[in-house]
């Protein structure tokens, strides 16, 4: 009799435990159920662009705090270090400086050896000699805490969903403001390792909306079909052409460019700064309070299915346009 009672009690305990586990297990993250939280976006840009980080100059104590923050987000969301640690020390900068690089392996045996690199620079220009009033800190909220936040939000989604067939690298670059040094270093390093890079998508200055029929523009618009594919994946005119981006050769002025040079694959930057909608480029006025975090959250949410479809396309659909 005691044995029967024991077995019954054990069975009840197991059932209750399984029920409790079922209640605690989060719902699977799916593209349709996932939206980027504006509060999370605001929290990220406010921290990255806070005075405590002193403008995130490459090699400074302030950018060290930003790196630690990025590493924590990666670790909490299942993003593994790509190298032996998240930190990839630059070999082309005199001060100790490093990129922060994580990845998620693809879930398709045939496609996981192809990589998409999703990047942004997380450095800025630090403390200026000439400020405005008693403010000398160039906080770099739009440039480029905004792009950094986009990469972190995409990492959070894919880290939770594990829905990518191709492998994804999430790279936050240092010393962009010193001449694209972080991305130059990483592009050369990955080429030496013979990384099979499918394409590179870079996020730069997405903190304020444009007044246009599209949400963002892409540099090098005419050189590849990336914009067309992104719009197809989005089901709307999400990405457009900005003539000034061509006039000012922005394709060559952000962290996409070293990957284009080294790998000869479509490598482009997505941006919403159109030279008229933000007056604080490289000034102390580039503060988090001026960013439109609802716009940012909405745009990043729209980029999630775009990047997912890019990662899961059965063939290499992103390609150069023949002249």
Short mmCIF file of N, CA and C in Angstrom, two decimals, residues 90-207:
data_model
loop_
_atom_site.label_atom_id
_atom_site.label_comp_id
_atom_site.label_asym_id
_atom_site.label_seq_id
_atom_site.Cartn_x
_atom_site.Cartn_y
_atom_site.Cartn_z
N UNK A 90 42.12 45.26 -32.68
CA UNK A 90 42.57 45.85 -33.93
C UNK A 90 44.09 45.81 -34.03
N UNK A 91 44.58 45.49 -35.23
CA UNK A 91 46.02 45.46 -35.46
C UNK A 91 46.50 46.71 -36.21
N UNK A 92 45.59 47.68 -36.39
CA UNK A 92 45.94 48.86 -37.19
C UNK A 92 45.66 50.17 -36.45
N UNK A 93 45.63 50.09 -35.10
CA UNK A 93 45.35 51.28 -34.30
C UNK A 93 46.29 51.27 -33.10
N UNK A 94 46.88 52.44 -32.80
CA UNK A 94 47.95 52.48 -31.80
C UNK A 94 47.46 52.21 -30.39
N UNK A 95 46.25 52.66 -30.04
CA UNK A 95 45.70 52.41 -28.72
C UNK A 95 45.00 51.05 -28.69
N UNK A 96 44.89 50.40 -27.52
CA UNK A 96 44.12 49.15 -27.45
C UNK A 96 42.66 49.41 -27.83
N UNK A 97 42.23 48.80 -28.89
CA UNK A 97 40.85 48.97 -29.37
C UNK A 97 40.40 47.65 -29.98
N UNK A 98 39.12 47.45 -29.99
CA UNK A 98 38.61 46.16 -30.47
C UNK A 98 37.20 46.29 -31.01
N UNK A 99 36.93 45.46 -32.02
CA UNK A 99 35.56 45.21 -32.45
C UNK A 99 34.91 44.26 -31.47
N UNK A 100 33.59 44.20 -31.48
CA UNK A 100 32.86 43.19 -30.71
C UNK A 100 32.10 42.34 -31.72
N UNK A 101 32.42 41.04 -31.75
CA UNK A 101 31.94 40.17 -32.84
C UNK A 101 31.31 38.91 -32.27
N UNK A 102 30.05 38.68 -32.62
CA UNK A 102 29.35 37.46 -32.23
C UNK A 102 28.71 36.80 -33.44
N UNK A 103 28.18 35.60 -33.26
CA UNK A 103 27.54 34.94 -34.41
C UNK A 103 26.51 33.92 -33.95
N UNK A 104 25.65 33.57 -34.87
CA UNK A 104 24.70 32.48 -34.70
C UNK A 104 24.88 31.55 -35.90
N UNK A 105 25.13 30.29 -35.63
CA UNK A 105 25.28 29.33 -36.71
C UNK A 105 23.95 29.10 -37.41
N UNK A 106 23.99 28.94 -38.71
CA UNK A 106 22.78 28.65 -39.46
C UNK A 106 22.24 27.28 -39.15
N UNK A 107 20.95 27.09 -39.37
CA UNK A 107 20.32 25.81 -39.03
C UNK A 107 20.11 24.90 -40.23
N UNK A 108 20.65 25.27 -41.39
CA UNK A 108 20.50 24.46 -42.59
C UNK A 108 21.84 23.86 -42.98
N UNK A 109 21.93 22.53 -43.08
CA UNK A 109 23.23 21.90 -43.38
C UNK A 109 23.85 22.39 -44.68
N UNK A 110 23.00 22.73 -45.65
CA UNK A 110 23.52 23.17 -46.94
C UNK A 110 23.87 24.64 -47.03
N UNK A 111 23.34 25.46 -46.12
CA UNK A 111 23.54 26.91 -46.21
C UNK A 111 24.33 27.50 -45.05
N UNK A 112 24.54 26.74 -43.99
CA UNK A 112 25.15 27.33 -42.79
C UNK A 112 26.60 27.73 -42.99
N UNK A 113 27.25 27.24 -44.05
CA UNK A 113 28.63 27.64 -44.31
C UNK A 113 28.72 28.98 -45.03
N UNK A 114 27.57 29.53 -45.43
CA UNK A 114 27.52 30.88 -45.97
C UNK A 114 27.19 31.85 -44.83
N UNK A 115 27.79 33.03 -44.88
CA UNK A 115 27.61 34.00 -43.80
C UNK A 115 27.04 35.32 -44.33
N UNK A 116 26.16 35.91 -43.53
CA UNK A 116 25.76 37.29 -43.70
C UNK A 116 26.33 38.07 -42.53
N UNK A 117 27.00 39.17 -42.81
CA UNK A 117 27.55 39.98 -41.74
C UNK A 117 26.66 41.21 -41.56
N UNK A 118 26.17 41.40 -40.35
CA UNK A 118 25.32 42.53 -39.99
C UNK A 118 26.13 43.43 -39.06
N UNK A 119 26.38 44.67 -39.49
CA UNK A 119 27.33 45.48 -38.73
C UNK A 119 26.92 46.92 -38.52
N UNK A 120 27.68 47.58 -37.65
CA UNK A 120 27.56 49.01 -37.37
C UNK A 120 28.79 49.41 -36.56
N UNK A 121 29.18 50.67 -36.65
CA UNK A 121 30.28 51.10 -35.79
C UNK A 121 29.71 51.64 -34.48
N UNK A 122 30.40 51.30 -33.39
CA UNK A 122 29.91 51.71 -32.07
C UNK A 122 30.80 52.79 -31.45
N UNK A 123 31.82 53.23 -32.16
CA UNK A 123 32.67 54.31 -31.67
C UNK A 123 32.12 55.66 -32.12
N UNK A 124 32.61 56.72 -31.51
CA UNK A 124 32.34 58.07 -31.97
C UNK A 124 33.59 58.91 -31.76
N UNK A 125 33.48 60.22 -31.64
CA UNK A 125 34.66 61.08 -31.70
C UNK A 125 35.08 61.63 -30.34
N UNK A 126 34.42 61.21 -29.27
CA UNK A 126 34.89 61.53 -27.93
C UNK A 126 34.60 62.94 -27.46
N UNK A 127 35.55 63.50 -26.74
CA UNK A 127 35.41 64.83 -26.15
C UNK A 127 36.12 65.84 -27.05
N UNK A 128 35.40 66.91 -27.42
CA UNK A 128 35.93 67.89 -28.36
C UNK A 128 36.70 69.00 -27.65
N UNK A 129 37.62 69.61 -28.38
CA UNK A 129 38.35 70.76 -27.84
C UNK A 129 37.45 71.99 -27.79
N UNK A 130 36.56 72.09 -28.77
CA UNK A 130 35.62 73.20 -28.83
C UNK A 130 34.20 72.66 -28.79
N UNK A 131 33.45 73.04 -27.76
CA UNK A 131 32.09 72.54 -27.61
C UNK A 131 31.07 73.65 -27.78
N UNK A 132 29.96 73.47 -27.12
CA UNK A 132 28.89 74.46 -27.12
C UNK A 132 28.56 74.76 -25.67
N UNK A 133 28.86 75.99 -25.24
CA UNK A 133 28.69 76.32 -23.83
C UNK A 133 29.65 75.49 -22.99
N UNK A 134 29.09 74.79 -22.02
CA UNK A 134 29.94 73.94 -21.17
C UNK A 134 29.86 72.47 -21.56
N UNK A 135 29.36 72.19 -22.76
CA UNK A 135 29.24 70.81 -23.25
C UNK A 135 30.32 70.54 -24.28
N UNK A 136 31.18 69.57 -23.99
CA UNK A 136 32.26 69.23 -24.91
C UNK A 136 32.19 67.77 -25.36
N UNK A 137 31.18 67.03 -24.91
CA UNK A 137 31.08 65.60 -25.22
C UNK A 137 30.25 65.40 -26.49
N UNK A 138 30.87 64.82 -27.50
CA UNK A 138 30.16 64.45 -28.72
C UNK A 138 29.57 63.06 -28.49
N UNK A 139 28.32 63.02 -28.05
CA UNK A 139 27.73 61.77 -27.55
C UNK A 139 27.46 60.73 -28.63
N UNK A 140 27.28 61.16 -29.88
CA UNK A 140 27.12 60.19 -30.96
C UNK A 140 25.88 59.34 -30.84
N UNK A 141 24.74 59.96 -30.59
CA UNK A 141 23.49 59.20 -30.48
C UNK A 141 23.04 58.69 -31.84
N UNK A 142 22.89 59.60 -32.79
CA UNK A 142 22.52 59.17 -34.14
C UNK A 142 23.71 58.49 -34.82
N UNK A 143 24.89 59.01 -34.55
CA UNK A 143 26.13 58.52 -35.17
C UNK A 143 27.04 57.92 -34.10
N UNK A 144 26.95 56.66 -33.74
CA UNK A 144 26.13 55.68 -34.38
C UNK A 144 25.55 54.72 -33.33
N UNK A 145 25.14 55.32 -32.18
CA UNK A 145 24.41 54.50 -31.22
C UNK A 145 23.13 53.95 -31.86
N UNK A 146 22.58 54.69 -32.82
CA UNK A 146 21.35 54.23 -33.48
C UNK A 146 21.60 52.97 -34.29
N UNK A 147 22.65 52.95 -35.09
CA UNK A 147 22.97 51.77 -35.87
C UNK A 147 23.38 50.59 -35.00
N UNK A 148 24.13 50.89 -33.93
CA UNK A 148 24.51 49.84 -32.99
C UNK A 148 23.28 49.19 -32.38
N UNK A 149 22.29 50.00 -32.03
CA UNK A 149 21.05 49.48 -31.45
C UNK A 149 20.32 48.58 -32.44
N UNK A 150 20.33 48.95 -33.72
CA UNK A 150 19.70 48.10 -34.73
C UNK A 150 20.34 46.72 -34.78
N UNK A 151 21.67 46.69 -34.75
CA UNK A 151 22.36 45.39 -34.78
C UNK A 151 22.02 44.58 -33.53
N UNK A 152 21.98 45.22 -32.39
CA UNK A 152 21.66 44.50 -31.15
C UNK A 152 20.24 43.95 -31.17
N UNK A 153 19.30 44.72 -31.70
CA UNK A 153 17.92 44.24 -31.76
C UNK A 153 17.77 43.08 -32.73
N UNK A 154 18.47 43.12 -33.85
CA UNK A 154 18.45 41.99 -34.78
C UNK A 154 19.11 40.76 -34.15
N UNK A 155 20.19 40.98 -33.41
CA UNK A 155 20.84 39.87 -32.71
C UNK A 155 19.89 39.25 -31.68
N UNK A 156 19.15 40.08 -30.97
CA UNK A 156 18.20 39.58 -29.98
C UNK A 156 17.13 38.72 -30.65
N UNK A 157 16.62 39.18 -31.78
CA UNK A 157 15.58 38.40 -32.47
C UNK A 157 16.12 37.04 -32.93
N UNK A 158 17.23 37.05 -33.64
CA UNK A 158 17.75 35.78 -34.17
C UNK A 158 18.28 34.90 -33.05
N UNK A 159 18.78 35.52 -31.98
CA UNK A 159 19.23 34.72 -30.85
C UNK A 159 18.10 33.95 -30.20
N UNK A 160 16.91 34.55 -30.20
CA UNK A 160 15.75 33.89 -29.60
C UNK A 160 15.06 32.95 -30.57
N UNK A 161 15.03 33.32 -31.85
CA UNK A 161 14.26 32.52 -32.81
C UNK A 161 15.07 31.39 -33.44
N UNK A 162 16.40 31.59 -33.56
CA UNK A 162 17.27 30.60 -34.23
C UNK A 162 16.66 30.20 -35.58
N UNK A 163 16.17 31.19 -36.32
CA UNK A 163 15.41 30.91 -37.53
C UNK A 163 16.21 31.13 -38.81
N UNK A 164 17.52 31.28 -38.70
CA UNK A 164 18.37 31.59 -39.85
C UNK A 164 19.02 30.34 -40.43
N UNK A 165 18.85 30.14 -41.73
CA UNK A 165 19.49 29.02 -42.42
C UNK A 165 20.97 29.30 -42.64
N UNK A 166 21.29 30.50 -43.10
CA UNK A 166 22.69 30.91 -43.21
C UNK A 166 23.19 31.35 -41.83
N UNK A 167 24.48 31.30 -41.65
CA UNK A 167 25.06 31.78 -40.40
C UNK A 167 25.14 33.31 -40.43
N UNK A 168 24.99 33.90 -39.26
CA UNK A 168 24.98 35.36 -39.14
C UNK A 168 26.11 35.81 -38.23
N UNK A 169 26.87 36.80 -38.68
CA UNK A 169 27.86 37.46 -37.84
C UNK A 169 27.32 38.84 -37.49
N UNK A 170 27.37 39.17 -36.20
CA UNK A 170 26.99 40.50 -35.73
C UNK A 170 28.27 41.21 -35.28
N UNK A 171 28.63 42.26 -35.99
CA UNK A 171 29.90 42.93 -35.74
C UNK A 171 29.68 44.40 -35.42
N UNK A 172 30.18 44.83 -34.27
CA UNK A 172 30.20 46.24 -33.90
C UNK A 172 31.63 46.72 -33.99
N UNK A 173 31.86 47.69 -34.86
CA UNK A 173 33.21 48.11 -35.22
C UNK A 173 33.69 49.28 -34.38
N UNK A 174 34.96 49.23 -34.01
CA UNK A 174 35.63 50.37 -33.40
C UNK A 174 36.41 51.13 -34.46
N UNK A 175 36.80 52.36 -34.13
CA UNK A 175 37.69 53.19 -34.96
C UNK A 175 37.18 53.43 -36.38
N UNK A 176 35.88 53.40 -36.56
CA UNK A 176 35.32 53.83 -37.85
C UNK A 176 35.65 55.29 -38.08
N UNK A 177 35.56 56.07 -37.01
CA UNK A 177 35.80 57.51 -37.12
C UNK A 177 37.27 57.83 -37.38
N UNK A 178 38.14 56.85 -37.26
CA UNK A 178 39.57 57.04 -37.53
C UNK A 178 39.94 56.62 -38.95
N UNK A 179 38.95 56.24 -39.75
CA UNK A 179 39.22 55.81 -41.12
C UNK A 179 38.81 54.38 -41.40
N UNK A 180 37.66 53.97 -40.86
CA UNK A 180 37.12 52.61 -41.07
C UNK A 180 38.10 51.53 -40.61
N UNK A 181 38.86 51.81 -39.56
CA UNK A 181 39.94 50.90 -39.17
C UNK A 181 39.42 49.57 -38.64
N UNK A 182 38.32 49.60 -37.85
CA UNK A 182 37.79 48.35 -37.31
C UNK A 182 37.29 47.42 -38.39
N UNK A 183 36.55 47.95 -39.33
CA UNK A 183 36.02 47.10 -40.40
C UNK A 183 37.12 46.66 -41.36
N UNK A 184 38.10 47.53 -41.59
CA UNK A 184 39.23 47.12 -42.44
C UNK A 184 39.97 45.93 -41.81
N UNK A 185 40.20 46.04 -40.51
CA UNK A 185 40.87 44.95 -39.79
C UNK A 185 40.07 43.65 -39.89
N UNK A 186 38.78 43.72 -39.60
CA UNK A 186 37.97 42.50 -39.57
C UNK A 186 37.80 41.91 -40.96
N UNK A 187 37.62 42.75 -41.97
CA UNK A 187 37.46 42.23 -43.33
C UNK A 187 38.70 41.46 -43.76
N UNK A 188 39.88 42.01 -43.50
CA UNK A 188 41.12 41.31 -43.85
C UNK A 188 41.26 40.00 -43.07
N UNK A 189 40.92 40.05 -41.80
CA UNK A 189 41.06 38.87 -40.95
C UNK A 189 40.14 37.74 -41.41
N UNK A 190 38.89 38.08 -41.72
CA UNK A 190 37.94 37.06 -42.16
C UNK A 190 38.30 36.53 -43.55
N UNK A 191 38.85 37.38 -44.39
CA UNK A 191 39.29 36.90 -45.71
C UNK A 191 40.43 35.90 -45.56
N UNK A 192 41.35 36.19 -44.64
CA UNK A 192 42.45 35.26 -44.38
C UNK A 192 41.92 33.90 -43.94
N UNK A 193 40.81 33.91 -43.18
CA UNK A 193 40.20 32.67 -42.73
C UNK A 193 39.34 32.01 -43.81
N UNK A 194 39.27 32.65 -44.99
CA UNK A 194 38.48 32.13 -46.11
C UNK A 194 36.99 32.02 -45.77
N UNK A 195 36.50 33.01 -45.03
CA UNK A 195 35.07 33.06 -44.72
C UNK A 195 34.27 33.13 -46.01
N UNK A 196 33.22 32.34 -46.09
CA UNK A 196 32.32 32.36 -47.26
C UNK A 196 31.25 33.42 -47.01
N UNK A 197 31.56 34.67 -47.36
CA UNK A 197 30.66 35.80 -47.11
C UNK A 197 29.68 35.96 -48.27
N UNK A 198 28.41 35.85 -47.95
CA UNK A 198 27.35 36.03 -48.95
C UNK A 198 27.11 37.52 -49.19
N UNK A 199 26.92 38.27 -48.13
CA UNK A 199 26.69 39.71 -48.25
C UNK A 199 26.89 40.37 -46.89
N UNK A 200 27.02 41.70 -46.90
CA UNK A 200 27.21 42.47 -45.69
C UNK A 200 26.20 43.61 -45.68
N UNK A 201 25.48 43.78 -44.55
CA UNK A 201 24.52 44.86 -44.38
C UNK A 201 24.94 45.69 -43.18
N UNK A 202 25.16 46.96 -43.40
CA UNK A 202 25.66 47.87 -42.37
C UNK A 202 24.58 48.89 -42.01
N UNK A 203 24.49 49.24 -40.73
CA UNK A 203 23.50 50.21 -40.26
C UNK A 203 24.21 51.46 -39.78
N UNK A 204 23.80 52.61 -40.29
CA UNK A 204 24.46 53.88 -39.97
C UNK A 204 23.42 54.99 -39.87
N UNK A 205 23.36 55.65 -38.72
CA UNK A 205 22.55 56.85 -38.54
C UNK A 205 21.08 56.63 -38.97
N UNK A 206 20.37 55.84 -38.18
CA UNK A 206 18.96 55.56 -38.47
C UNK A 206 18.04 56.19 -37.42
N UNK A 207 18.55 57.20 -36.69
CA UNK A 207 17.84 57.70 -35.52
C UNK A 207 16.72 58.68 -35.78
#
